[in-house]
Amino acid sequence: MDEIKNPINLINKEYKTINLVTFEEWLEDSDKLSKLGIGVILDPSNDVGLIKESLDSIELIVLDFRNFDDGRGYSQAYFLSKRWKFKGEIVGINAHLDQLQFMIRSGITSYQLLESYKGFNEEDYSSGFSICYQAAANNSGLNLKY
Amino acid sequence: MYQYSAQDKQFLVERVDQFEKQLKRHLSGELDEAKFRSLRLRNGLYMELHAHMLRVAIPYGTLSSEQLRALADVADKYDRGFGHFTTRQNIQFNWIQLPEIANLLRDLIDAGLHAIQTSGKATRNITADPLSGLTEGEIEDARPYCELIRRWFNLHPEFSWLPGKFKIAINGAKLDETALRIHDLGLRLVRNEKGELGFRVFVGGGLGAAAMVGAETAAFVPVVDILSYLESSLRIYNLKGRRDHQKKLRIKFLVRELGANEFSRLVDEDWQQTKNDPELKLNLNELESLKKDFALPIEPINLDRFKETVNFNYSIWKKNNVRIHKVSGYSIVNISLTKLGSAPGDATSEQMRILATLADQFSSGEIRTTKRQTIVFPYVRMDQVFDLWKSLEEYDLSSPHQGTLAQIVACPGRDYCDLAKAVSIPIATRVQERFNDMNKLLDIGDLNINISGCENSCAHHHIADIGLLGMQKNGEEYYQITLAGETLRETNIGKKLGPSVSGETIVDAVEDIVNVYIDNRQQEEKFTDVFKRIGITPFKEKVYG
Ligand code: HEM
Ligand code: SF4
């Protein structure tokens, strides 16, 4: 079985520990939280539009990909990255090896794989294609053909 | 004919390599069944009762003779020597061994064939009229648009994990051979008052347990904006579609719950944010180049002095199987694969090779597949139709069934499918046996009978003149009858006749229905027209009376 993680903090790219609050906690108290350099962790069911106005005061956003067939996180990533140009990191957690290419191209900037994928070559799955057929949030330097 | 570039083929190689790795991980226990299922479906691979089934895409139902030969080779090398043409114009192989799948897929690449997104919760193969480009009054050949849209949604990062499968059909012709309003999303090519080309969009159609006709969500989306419009539709579905209820995954349930107006308002709101994004505009240069690739390979010829051969069997076959071409001097020839007792749509590798050879000889090497599971030769010179017929006779492919009720559409049913509630193919056979008099068939004329073995409705029974749906009652096989479904001129879901009928007496019921039609028909009236005029009661009285 996959070991699902529910992190309360994350280390960002600058090796700083960022504390996380849930989407609900953020909505309840965003005025106070926005001064603390905090990250928000979203569930796929959360309406990402509700934090659109406060993106500037969020340090980092965590999207949860635990359910393999639940594709809502990819649209959440798209809104944050391409549509609203969120400046912080967009971290995909509980990620699946076989979905890295989709996550990255949807705008995820870093990810944490589920434990069960330790030891596999991530490169094989995060890229592996020489071409893509659509413009997306991140075209990963691939040749575009459409 | 349009062909994949070296770059496209390289992509197919990479996709197979990736799938092979996933398969290896699965076989060694490193990738669990649930995840592997989701991944294999995206590569067209199903687990069936007896073996694995692979569905290979035939984009918009157009095949070259070379591609048909590649499919024949696969049938021999990896299956038991036959393939099955489906109602969505694809082909399925029913006896595939799991470890061989990667090599099978590699064998198809040279011919530009693949099985990507022929299943799974993503956008599926996009269907077009099998007669695209061939008939008078068509606005435009839909296939270049199908190809551009297919590409865009090929492994689309945002829309590859939708709540359910997503089927798109595009029609540019006068009659709707694609049945676009029973698709998750249907596009009809139209011109606006300024003469500009665009699409009328219908969303939320589908068959199955809750059959629905798609609602119009946009009256006119300009051609260049179609990708962004489709993205917005898929985005709303991806985010709001039901994921909690196994039976409500399709977009039709979302459209029904929100209401078509609210759904289209949400799509429009999203679309306003993206429609001006230059990255999302349809690539018009590529469109022009595809139009050239899909251009008809024939020029009008003058055959005024040509005299048709007189031959009784030929003339019967011709009446049912040959249609007028928009290019003068040419005909469209339909070839029925139907044989008594065999599954509709089944073709042996030998038949495929013969058809490929005949296509080279008589049809510029091109073949089309249709949703009635038949084969079309799109470019046959009028003065060669007789020769083609003689060759078809020789190979036992000259069944004059096409355009008669004997051209039954049936799903695999209980003989092959583990979801089935009842058999389909044996019922088709019994109906064919009952109506085995060609004169009677000709008198009855074109009448669709479609038989599905369960509510998944793979045989599209809701849109047939006579639809049969298999079910179980006290452990026995029964069939629910629906009448007067149609999609060609308008879209109507068939009306339930009454209580379901036992497998034993179902063929009698079909005969009763046909007789009510014949008795009430005025001149050349179609079944649906008779039904509209006289209503359901006479049919009810005859069947249950
Ligand atoms: C024997 C293996 C098959 C299995 C297990 C199977 C399974 C299913 C299932 C579960 C659905 C419903 C999906 C949904 O509504 O979300 C479905 C729909 C469908 N299947 Fe099949 N199928 C099989 C064979 C076929 C064949 C041979 C054809 C073509 C002749 C076909 C054509 C279709 C079509 C067109 C639909 C969509 C109907 C609609 O619009 O709702 N299937 N199938
Ligand atoms: S309609 Fe039902 S029985 Fe027939 S192939 Fe589809 S799932 Fe199987």
XYZ file of C-alpha atoms and ligand atoms in Angstrom:
742
model
C 0.000 0.000 0.000
C 1.056 3.557 -0.614
C 2.162 5.484 2.436
C 0.111 8.633 2.144
C 1.614 11.723 3.765
C -0.236 14.606 5.353
C 2.645 17.011 5.949
C 2.389 19.964 8.337
C 5.458 21.647 6.893
C 7.735 21.422 3.866
C 11.269 22.466 3.054
C 11.291 24.792 0.078
C 13.930 25.198 -2.614
C 15.921 27.551 -0.413
C 15.974 24.948 2.339
C 13.645 27.009 4.507
C 10.984 25.186 6.464
C 7.553 26.457 5.476
C 4.643 25.711 7.776
C 1.454 24.583 6.103
C -2.192 25.259 6.838
C -5.180 23.669 5.197
C -7.314 25.488 2.665
C -10.104 25.867 5.244
C -7.727 27.235 7.868
C -6.411 29.733 5.382
C -9.860 30.965 4.363
C -10.844 31.351 7.989
C -7.866 33.403 9.024
C -6.075 34.609 5.919
C -5.494 38.127 7.310
C -3.409 36.842 10.177
C -1.768 33.972 8.281
C -0.751 36.124 5.349
C 1.922 37.836 7.441
C 3.570 34.581 8.467
C 5.101 33.390 5.199
C 2.966 30.305 5.259
C 2.083 27.626 2.752
C -1.392 26.295 1.961
C -2.183 22.678 1.281
C -5.145 22.028 -0.998
C -7.352 19.025 -1.398
C -8.445 18.257 -4.979
C -11.998 19.254 -4.032
C -11.021 22.774 -2.956
C -12.080 25.613 -5.219
C -8.757 27.201 -6.003
C -10.542 30.359 -7.173
C -11.209 31.242 -3.533
C -7.535 31.943 -2.856
C -6.906 33.768 -6.108
C -6.980 37.219 -4.458
C -4.539 36.250 -1.717
C -1.905 34.472 -3.812
C 0.636 37.242 -3.231
C 0.679 36.544 0.474
C 1.016 32.766 0.188
C 4.563 31.450 0.257
C 3.958 28.107 -1.369
C 1.049 25.913 -2.407
C 0.824 22.175 -1.999
C -1.420 20.054 -4.222
C -2.248 16.501 -3.284
C -2.157 13.802 -5.978
C -2.757 10.763 -3.764
C -5.723 9.466 -5.748
C -4.299 8.230 -8.998
C -7.425 8.814 -11.079
C -8.403 12.152 -9.577
C -7.301 14.705 -12.158
C -8.497 17.874 -10.454
C -5.011 18.728 -9.203
C -3.848 19.250 -12.776
C -6.471 21.943 -13.328
C -5.624 23.501 -9.962
C -1.971 23.617 -11.007
C -2.939 25.154 -14.338
C -4.905 27.964 -12.693
C -2.136 28.774 -10.239
C 0.692 28.565 -12.704
C -0.473 29.623 -16.120
C -3.656 31.573 -15.444
C -2.724 33.498 -12.271
C 1.069 33.337 -12.467
C 1.571 32.353 -8.843
C 5.156 33.265 -7.957
C 5.827 30.740 -5.216
C 6.484 27.051 -5.531
C 3.669 24.699 -6.478
C 4.478 21.393 -4.835
C 2.792 18.138 -5.796
C 2.747 15.682 -2.901
C 1.827 12.014 -2.716
C 2.816 11.963 -6.362
C 2.878 8.960 -8.677
C 5.851 8.213 -10.883
C 3.713 7.587 -13.938
C 2.052 10.979 -13.665
C 5.112 13.193 -13.274
C 5.102 14.263 -16.902
C 1.502 15.459 -16.557
C 2.124 17.230 -13.245
C 5.183 19.068 -14.460
C 3.553 20.233 -17.658
C 0.511 21.417 -15.720
C 2.710 23.780 -13.726
C 3.949 21.849 -10.675
C 7.423 23.199 -9.791
C 8.499 20.439 -7.417
C 7.134 17.156 -6.193
C 7.377 14.467 -3.552
C 6.837 10.951 -4.802
C 5.061 8.365 -2.723
C 7.470 6.060 -0.888
C 6.643 3.085 -3.079
C 8.342 4.724 -6.063
C 11.743 5.006 -4.382
C 14.516 3.546 -6.503
C 12.974 4.118 -9.914
C 14.538 6.433 -12.434
C 12.397 9.557 -12.314
C 13.884 10.842 -15.551
C 12.192 8.000 -17.401
C 8.830 9.276 -16.321
C 9.191 13.013 -15.959
C 10.225 13.366 -19.582
C 10.830 10.542 -22.028
C 9.130 12.323 -24.930
C 10.764 14.399 -27.636
C 7.601 16.189 -28.685
C 4.306 17.391 -27.272
C 1.101 18.220 -29.070
C -0.229 21.131 -27.080
C 0.861 24.305 -25.375
C 0.404 23.970 -21.622
C 1.552 25.741 -18.467
C 5.052 24.353 -18.895
C 6.210 22.963 -22.220
C 9.302 21.422 -20.629
C 11.485 22.527 -23.530
C 9.809 19.958 -25.794
C 9.192 20.431 -29.479
C 5.643 21.602 -29.949
C 3.525 20.280 -32.749
C -0.066 21.353 -33.145
C -3.540 10.508 -47.885
C -2.495 11.972 -44.587
C 0.441 10.190 -42.992
C 2.343 10.544 -39.756
C 5.706 12.288 -39.946
C 8.949 10.802 -38.641
C 8.472 12.984 -35.566
C 4.995 11.551 -34.937
C 6.328 8.032 -35.278
C 9.139 8.816 -32.871
C 6.492 9.876 -30.371
C 4.728 6.537 -30.836
C 8.001 4.712 -30.196
C 8.508 6.682 -26.996
C 4.976 5.968 -25.873
C 5.391 2.224 -26.382
C 8.748 2.261 -24.564
C 7.087 3.946 -21.621
C 4.183 1.514 -21.593
C 6.536 -1.435 -21.783
C 8.321 -0.224 -18.654
C 5.012 0.115 -16.861
C 4.013 -3.359 -17.967
C 7.279 -4.814 -16.677
C 6.790 -3.113 -13.332
C 3.293 -4.503 -13.176
C 4.367 -8.035 -14.034
C 7.088 -7.921 -11.386
C 4.612 -6.699 -8.782
C 5.910 -3.135 -8.557
C 2.833 -1.459 -10.010
C -0.484 -2.445 -8.499
C -3.493 -3.602 -10.484
C -5.585 -0.455 -9.983
C -2.901 1.888 -11.308
C -1.857 -0.431 -14.065
C -5.490 -0.702 -15.137
C -5.723 3.051 -15.503
C -2.470 3.115 -17.476
C -3.181 0.148 -19.735
C -6.625 1.490 -20.670
C -4.992 4.683 -21.926
C -3.040 2.416 -24.224
C -6.134 0.644 -25.470
C -5.733 -2.541 -23.471
C -8.697 -4.252 -21.764
C -8.969 -7.344 -19.597
C -11.715 -9.563 -20.998
C -13.344 -12.847 -20.070
C -10.753 -14.998 -21.804
C -7.765 -12.838 -22.717
C -6.741 -9.236 -23.282
C -8.450 -7.048 -25.834
C -6.602 -4.300 -27.664
C -8.452 -1.473 -29.394
C -6.454 0.188 -32.151
C -7.485 3.652 -33.273
C -8.628 4.276 -36.806
C -8.739 8.052 -36.628
C -11.928 9.376 -38.274
C -12.396 5.955 -39.843
C -9.841 6.476 -42.630
C -7.323 3.728 -43.402
C -4.762 3.198 -46.134
C -4.371 -0.217 -47.735
C -0.942 -0.388 -46.125
C -2.470 0.187 -42.698
C -5.091 -2.484 -43.295
C -2.308 -4.937 -44.169
C -0.491 -4.039 -40.957
C -3.699 -4.820 -39.053
C -4.022 -8.136 -40.883
C -0.447 -9.009 -39.885
C -1.247 -8.222 -36.255
C -4.360 -10.410 -36.438
C -2.218 -13.325 -37.606
C 0.800 -12.796 -35.425
C -0.873 -11.871 -32.131
C -4.553 -12.835 -32.415
C -6.405 -15.782 -33.884
C -6.458 -14.398 -37.375
C -9.240 -11.899 -37.076
C -10.122 -8.410 -35.950
C -13.376 -6.737 -35.076
C -14.410 -3.367 -36.526
C -16.313 -1.393 -33.874
C -19.176 1.091 -33.921
C -16.715 3.884 -33.252
C -14.789 3.032 -36.406
C -11.897 1.413 -34.543
C -10.646 -2.147 -34.649
C -10.332 -4.567 -31.728
C -8.260 -7.679 -31.252
C -9.746 -10.055 -28.713
C -7.045 -12.605 -28.005
C -3.927 -10.704 -27.056
C -1.301 -12.030 -24.639
C -0.103 -9.419 -22.177
C 3.680 -9.909 -22.587
C 3.391 -9.450 -26.356
C 1.625 -6.149 -26.255
C 4.673 -3.891 -26.674
C 5.890 -5.746 -29.742
C 2.423 -5.687 -31.233
C 2.250 -1.926 -30.778
C 5.734 -1.545 -32.276
C 4.650 -3.501 -35.326
C 1.919 -0.942 -35.929
C 4.102 2.161 -35.720
C 5.522 1.954 -39.215
C 2.010 2.125 -40.597
C 1.279 5.123 -38.363
C -1.179 3.209 -36.182
C -1.503 3.201 -32.401
C -3.888 2.532 -29.534
C -3.342 5.728 -27.554
C -6.446 6.923 -25.717
C -8.714 4.386 -27.343
C -9.941 3.757 -23.827
C -9.659 5.197 -20.328
C -10.794 8.423 -18.753
C -9.462 10.823 -21.350
C -10.508 12.171 -24.744
C -11.022 9.233 -27.075
C -10.535 8.759 -30.754
C -12.399 11.550 -32.536
C -14.941 10.305 -35.026
C -16.002 11.841 -38.311
C -18.432 10.976 -41.050
C -17.056 7.921 -42.888
C -18.153 9.658 -46.065
C -16.206 12.834 -45.254
C -15.292 14.664 -48.412
C -17.469 12.450 -50.596
C -21.006 13.785 -50.450
C -22.756 16.765 -51.973
C -23.756 19.608 -49.664
C -20.991 19.055 -47.128
C -19.733 22.258 -45.525
C -16.218 20.923 -45.300
C -14.339 17.684 -44.771
C -14.190 17.371 -40.963
C -11.053 15.246 -40.841
C -8.382 17.980 -40.743
C -10.196 19.444 -37.722
C -10.452 16.007 -36.121
C -6.723 15.563 -36.541
C -5.809 18.948 -35.050
C -8.100 18.386 -32.079
C -6.894 14.815 -31.609
C -3.318 16.050 -31.472
C -4.095 18.783 -28.968
C -5.662 16.350 -26.521
C -3.056 13.637 -27.031
C -1.565 13.148 -23.536
C -2.837 16.586 -22.596
C -1.312 17.285 -19.182
C -4.421 18.867 -17.708
C -7.106 16.601 -19.160
C -5.719 13.090 -19.029
C -7.400 12.098 -15.744
C -10.987 13.136 -16.309
C -13.936 11.825 -14.269
C -14.933 9.582 -17.178
C -14.201 8.897 -20.795
C -14.754 11.716 -23.238
C -15.901 11.088 -26.780
C -15.907 13.778 -29.434
C -17.468 13.590 -32.897
C -17.273 16.179 -35.656
C -19.597 16.397 -38.624
C -19.387 18.629 -41.657
C -21.952 16.855 -43.826
C -25.643 17.455 -44.345
C -26.731 14.167 -42.799
C -25.245 13.329 -39.447
C -23.592 9.947 -39.893
C -21.538 10.568 -36.743
C -24.494 10.771 -34.321
C -22.732 13.731 -32.754
C -25.475 14.571 -30.267
C -25.056 11.280 -28.458
C -21.405 12.081 -27.841
C -19.978 13.726 -24.752
C -19.203 16.581 -27.056
C -20.329 17.014 -30.629
C -19.155 19.635 -33.100
C -21.080 20.554 -36.210
C -19.259 22.607 -38.813
C -21.384 25.646 -39.712
C -21.075 29.005 -41.417
C -22.297 32.178 -39.744
C -24.114 34.991 -41.536
C -20.774 36.476 -42.606
C -19.872 33.188 -44.228
C -17.157 32.407 -41.683
C -16.544 28.854 -40.640
C -17.066 27.699 -37.077
C -18.618 25.050 -34.889
C -21.965 24.592 -33.237
C -21.249 22.796 -29.975
C -23.379 20.174 -28.229
C -22.412 18.786 -24.841
C -23.678 15.995 -22.621
C -25.051 13.425 -25.014
C -24.593 9.734 -24.382
C -26.293 6.400 -24.343
C -26.131 3.880 -21.527
C -28.629 3.646 -18.672
C -29.540 7.335 -18.841
C -29.602 8.044 -22.552
C -29.415 11.746 -23.327
C -29.269 14.018 -26.339
C -26.508 16.621 -26.079
C -27.545 20.217 -25.384
C -26.282 23.140 -27.434
C -23.739 25.117 -25.420
C -22.541 27.426 -28.194
C -24.192 28.387 -31.455
C -20.965 29.469 -33.126
C -17.347 29.102 -32.073
C -14.972 30.386 -34.761
C -12.636 27.719 -36.099
C -9.509 29.405 -34.687
C -10.984 29.463 -31.185
C -12.108 25.879 -30.947
C -9.170 24.600 -28.892
C -9.665 27.144 -26.129
C -13.410 26.477 -26.115
C -12.850 22.745 -25.815
C -10.294 23.295 -23.053
C -12.778 25.346 -21.074
C -15.453 22.669 -21.485
C -13.067 19.963 -20.344
C -11.812 22.113 -17.465
C -15.302 22.585 -16.048
C -15.912 18.865 -16.430
C -12.557 17.957 -14.884
C -13.214 20.112 -11.834
C -16.933 19.661 -11.339
C -17.793 16.307 -12.903
C -19.059 13.615 -10.538
C -16.184 11.462 -9.328
C -18.032 10.058 -6.335
C -20.520 7.857 -8.123
C -19.373 5.145 -10.515
C -22.528 5.461 -12.596
C -22.474 9.252 -12.885
C -19.002 9.862 -14.231
C -19.897 11.007 -17.720
C -20.333 14.677 -18.512
C -24.025 14.173 -19.282
C -24.726 13.850 -15.548
C -22.915 17.102 -14.805
C -24.804 18.896 -17.573
C -28.078 17.491 -16.268
C -27.349 18.461 -12.661
C -26.164 21.978 -13.442
C -28.567 22.539 -16.311
C -27.246 23.140 -19.806
C -27.490 26.929 -19.398
C -25.438 27.008 -16.236
C -22.887 24.609 -17.686
C -22.450 26.710 -20.783
C -22.269 29.888 -18.693
C -19.410 28.400 -16.659
C -17.612 27.335 -19.831
C -18.076 30.751 -21.345
C -16.801 32.531 -18.233
C -13.622 30.454 -18.325
C -13.273 30.808 -22.084
C -13.357 34.617 -21.926
C -10.077 34.373 -19.991
C -8.309 32.221 -22.559
C -9.790 32.780 -26.002
C -7.300 35.511 -26.848
C -4.277 33.511 -25.778
C -2.249 33.193 -28.998
C -0.923 29.801 -27.882
C -4.436 28.393 -27.917
C -5.386 29.507 -31.429
C -5.818 26.741 -33.951
C -2.749 26.557 -36.169
C -4.146 27.688 -39.519
C -0.981 26.850 -41.456
C -1.142 23.316 -40.201
C -4.845 23.260 -41.054
C -4.119 24.248 -44.650
C -1.444 21.625 -44.928
C -3.798 18.958 -43.525
C -6.481 19.996 -45.988
C -4.035 19.193 -48.758
C -3.215 15.839 -47.164
C -6.901 14.962 -46.976
C -7.807 16.297 -50.421
C -9.532 13.757 -52.642
C -7.059 11.885 -54.864
C -9.441 11.956 -57.849
C -10.622 14.357 -60.571
C -14.034 14.326 -62.289
C -14.177 12.074 -65.322
C -16.684 11.976 -68.113
C -18.344 8.566 -68.350
C -21.433 9.599 -70.303
C -20.931 6.818 -72.778
C -20.400 4.115 -70.188
C -23.088 1.371 -70.130
C -23.731 -0.516 -66.890
C -23.618 -4.315 -67.057
C -26.969 -6.052 -66.683
C -26.857 -8.791 -64.067
C -29.585 -9.572 -61.536
C -27.437 -10.264 -58.454
C -25.194 -7.356 -59.278
C -28.111 -4.979 -59.552
C -29.474 -6.034 -56.150
C -26.079 -5.600 -54.558
C -25.607 -2.284 -56.321
C -28.945 -0.919 -55.180
C -28.034 -1.547 -51.545
C -24.296 -0.980 -51.523
C -23.424 1.774 -53.974
C -23.975 5.477 -53.413
C -23.603 8.561 -55.545
C -20.266 10.365 -55.314
C -19.972 14.125 -55.476
C -17.191 13.750 -58.033
C -18.690 12.831 -61.372
C -17.682 9.484 -62.753
C -17.144 7.985 -59.287
C -19.139 5.882 -56.827
C -18.974 5.172 -53.109
C -19.057 1.441 -52.472
C -20.122 -0.093 -49.180
C -18.891 -3.550 -48.305
C -20.692 -5.554 -45.670
C -18.707 -8.012 -43.590
C -21.897 -9.556 -42.234
C -22.144 -13.306 -42.453
C -24.707 -15.503 -40.857
C -23.551 -16.511 -37.376
C -20.405 -14.454 -37.194
C -20.065 -11.389 -35.014
C -21.000 -8.226 -36.914
C -17.856 -6.312 -37.730
C -15.590 -9.362 -37.655
C -13.017 -9.620 -40.431
C -10.405 -12.299 -40.982
C -6.825 -11.369 -41.787
C -7.388 -12.884 -45.219
C -10.392 -10.635 -45.821
C -8.375 -7.632 -44.676
C -5.599 -8.424 -47.159
C -8.069 -8.973 -49.971
C -9.767 -5.688 -49.155
C -6.374 -3.960 -49.129
C -5.514 -5.368 -52.547
C -8.920 -4.438 -53.953
C -8.611 -0.953 -52.458
C -5.308 -0.507 -54.278
C -6.884 -1.704 -57.478
C -10.226 0.131 -57.273
C -10.155 2.859 -54.613
C -6.851 4.750 -54.685
C -5.646 2.622 -51.778
C -8.077 4.155 -49.308
C -10.649 2.502 -47.064
C -13.156 3.910 -44.595
C -14.811 2.218 -41.607
C -18.340 3.086 -40.486
C -20.357 3.016 -37.312
C -22.482 0.290 -38.850
C -19.313 -1.778 -38.802
C -18.981 -1.884 -42.573
C -16.153 -1.017 -44.962
C -16.359 1.764 -47.528
C -14.344 2.134 -50.721
C -14.480 5.886 -51.262
C -13.184 6.325 -54.814
C -14.435 3.684 -57.220
C -14.777 4.618 -60.888
C -18.342 3.985 -62.035
C -17.135 1.860 -64.907
C -15.190 -0.364 -62.506
C -17.917 -1.045 -59.958
C -18.951 -4.220 -61.762
C -15.386 -5.540 -61.794
C -15.067 -4.760 -58.112
C -18.314 -6.626 -57.435
C -17.047 -9.653 -59.356
C -13.904 -9.713 -57.233
C -15.944 -9.335 -54.059
C -18.167 -12.221 -55.194
C -15.121 -14.357 -55.677
C -14.039 -13.750 -52.090
C -17.501 -14.003 -50.608
C -17.554 -10.319 -49.695
C -20.471 -9.292 -51.855
C -23.138 -9.601 -49.218
C -25.943 -7.292 -50.301
C -26.926 -6.776 -46.663
C -25.830 -3.197 -46.418
C -28.876 -0.965 -46.323
C -31.223 -3.785 -45.339
C -32.296 -4.905 -41.896
C -29.905 -7.840 -42.139
C -27.023 -5.395 -41.605
C -27.489 -5.705 -37.851
C -25.239 -3.905 -35.386
C -24.538 -6.062 -32.350
C -22.034 -5.848 -29.519
C -20.014 -8.938 -28.455
C -22.592 -9.648 -25.759
C -22.407 -12.613 -23.427
C -20.308 -14.635 -25.836
C -17.277 -12.429 -25.189
C -18.038 -9.711 -22.671
C -18.070 -10.161 -18.911
C -20.424 -7.240 -18.351
C -23.138 -8.742 -20.526
C -26.575 -9.594 -19.229
C -27.597 -11.466 -22.370
C -26.352 -12.657 -25.738
C -26.349 -10.336 -28.763
C -24.742 -12.120 -31.685
C -27.022 -15.202 -31.583
C -30.055 -12.900 -31.636
C -28.626 -11.120 -34.675
C -28.159 -14.499 -36.334
C -31.722 -15.557 -35.593
C -33.115 -12.306 -36.985
C -31.015 -12.790 -40.134
C -32.308 -16.343 -40.447
C -35.893 -15.159 -40.086
C -35.446 -12.535 -42.794
C -33.403 -14.558 -45.247
C -35.457 -13.837 -48.337
C -33.685 -11.168 -50.377
C -36.868 -10.005 -52.065
C -38.499 -9.471 -48.700
C -35.389 -7.654 -47.446
C -35.402 -5.403 -50.466
C -39.079 -4.717 -49.969
C -38.546 -3.774 -46.321
C -35.674 -1.510 -47.257
C -33.206 0.196 -44.943
C -34.038 -0.505 -41.314
C -31.585 -0.452 -38.426
C -31.637 -3.154 -35.806
C -29.056 -2.724 -33.050
C -28.528 -5.167 -30.192
C -26.628 -4.421 -26.960
C -25.979 -7.092 -24.349
C -26.292 -4.675 -21.426
C -27.002 -1.083 -20.519
C -23.534 0.071 -21.524
C -25.099 0.246 -24.950
C -22.041 -0.561 -27.017
C -24.244 -1.320 -30.021
C -26.100 2.018 -29.838
C -29.524 0.355 -29.572
C -31.154 3.659 -28.505
C -30.607 5.238 -31.888
C -31.773 2.356 -34.057
C -35.172 1.958 -35.691
C -35.485 -1.180 -33.597
C -33.219 -1.371 -30.561
C -32.812 -4.440 -28.373
C -31.249 -4.262 -24.934
C -30.321 -7.475 -23.131
C -31.267 -7.880 -19.463
C -31.839 -10.558 -16.857
C -35.237 -11.431 -15.403
C -35.402 -14.256 -12.865
C -32.165 -15.632 -14.236
C -33.383 -15.615 -17.827
C -32.429 -13.462 -20.762
C -34.919 -10.776 -21.761
C -34.766 -7.897 -24.190
C -36.153 -4.445 -23.844
C -37.338 -3.016 -27.152
C -36.984 0.626 -28.161
C -38.366 2.031 -31.378
C -37.646 4.884 -33.747
C -34.327 6.144 -32.478
C -32.484 8.247 -35.061
C -29.538 10.553 -35.587
C -29.236 11.149 -39.295
C -31.653 14.057 -39.768
C -32.476 14.832 -36.162
C -31.477 13.159 -32.925
C -34.075 11.148 -31.035
C -33.616 8.444 -28.442
C -35.783 5.395 -29.151
C -39.059 5.050 -27.191
C -39.594 2.036 -24.964
C -42.228 -0.247 -26.408
C -43.324 -1.885 -23.150
C -42.307 -4.803 -20.920
C -39.189 -6.657 -21.998
C -39.592 -9.757 -24.141
C -37.992 -13.155 -23.532
C -35.071 -14.348 -25.630
C -37.294 -17.101 -26.945
C -39.891 -14.809 -28.493
C -37.803 -11.752 -29.274
C -37.437 -12.580 -32.960
C -41.229 -12.908 -33.275
C -41.548 -9.476 -31.717
C -39.074 -8.044 -34.221
C -41.035 -9.596 -37.053
C -44.293 -8.169 -35.666
C -42.762 -4.712 -35.549
C -41.470 -4.968 -39.095
C -44.910 -6.092 -40.256
C -46.666 -3.150 -38.608
C -44.223 -0.912 -40.425
C -44.819 -2.572 -43.801
C -48.595 -2.557 -43.363
C -48.705 1.126 -42.528
C -46.003 2.466 -44.780
C -47.005 4.897 -47.511
C -44.716 4.792 -50.531
C -41.079 5.073 -49.494
C -41.787 6.232 -45.960
C -39.021 5.532 -43.444
C -39.597 3.638 -40.210
C -39.196 6.748 -38.064
C -41.681 8.660 -40.233
C -44.273 5.925 -39.969
C -43.718 5.817 -36.226
C -44.217 9.564 -35.937
C -47.414 9.368 -37.962
C -49.119 6.352 -36.372
C -47.615 6.446 -32.894
C -46.490 3.587 -30.687
C -49.910 1.954 -30.090
C -50.186 -0.193 -33.238
C -46.740 -1.650 -32.488
C -47.707 -2.329 -28.873
C -50.958 -4.000 -29.838
C -49.226 -6.290 -32.285
C -46.357 -7.313 -30.000
C -48.257 -7.658 -26.721
C -51.786 -8.140 -28.098
C -16.320 -6.918 -24.922
C -15.787 -5.913 -24.383
C -16.420 -4.600 -24.053
C -16.567 -4.090 -22.806
C -16.146 -4.720 -21.508
C -17.202 -2.804 -22.955
C -17.491 -1.982 -21.892
C -18.173 -0.782 -22.012
C -18.617 0.010 -20.912
C -18.409 -0.303 -19.448
C -19.237 1.101 -21.438
C -19.914 2.226 -20.676
C -18.933 3.251 -20.300
C -19.587 4.463 -19.707
O -20.781 4.721 -19.942
O -18.866 5.180 -19.018
C -19.156 1.001 -22.856
C -19.643 1.946 -23.726
C -19.480 1.864 -25.098
N -18.906 0.844 -25.809
Fe -18.169 -0.864 -25.035
N -17.409 -2.563 -24.267
C -16.957 -3.625 -24.975
C -16.992 -3.814 -26.328
C -17.407 -2.843 -27.209
C -17.450 -3.024 -28.617
C -17.076 -4.273 -29.370
C -17.899 -1.850 -29.137
C -18.154 -1.503 -30.565
C -18.817 -2.310 -31.369
C -18.117 -0.945 -28.053
C -18.567 0.345 -28.201
C -18.978 1.137 -27.150
C -19.599 2.417 -27.304
C -19.848 3.124 -28.618
C -19.919 2.865 -26.025
C -20.522 4.189 -25.664
C -21.977 4.257 -25.586
C -22.288 5.652 -25.062
O -22.244 6.588 -25.832
O -22.553 5.769 -23.859
N -17.804 -1.574 -26.902
N -18.500 -0.150 -23.179
S -23.126 -3.469 -24.350
Fe -22.624 -4.518 -22.505
S -22.543 -6.635 -23.170
Fe -22.338 -5.426 -24.979
S -20.134 -5.217 -25.252
Fe -20.894 -3.422 -24.180
S -20.548 -3.902 -22.055
Fe -20.464 -5.829 -23.165
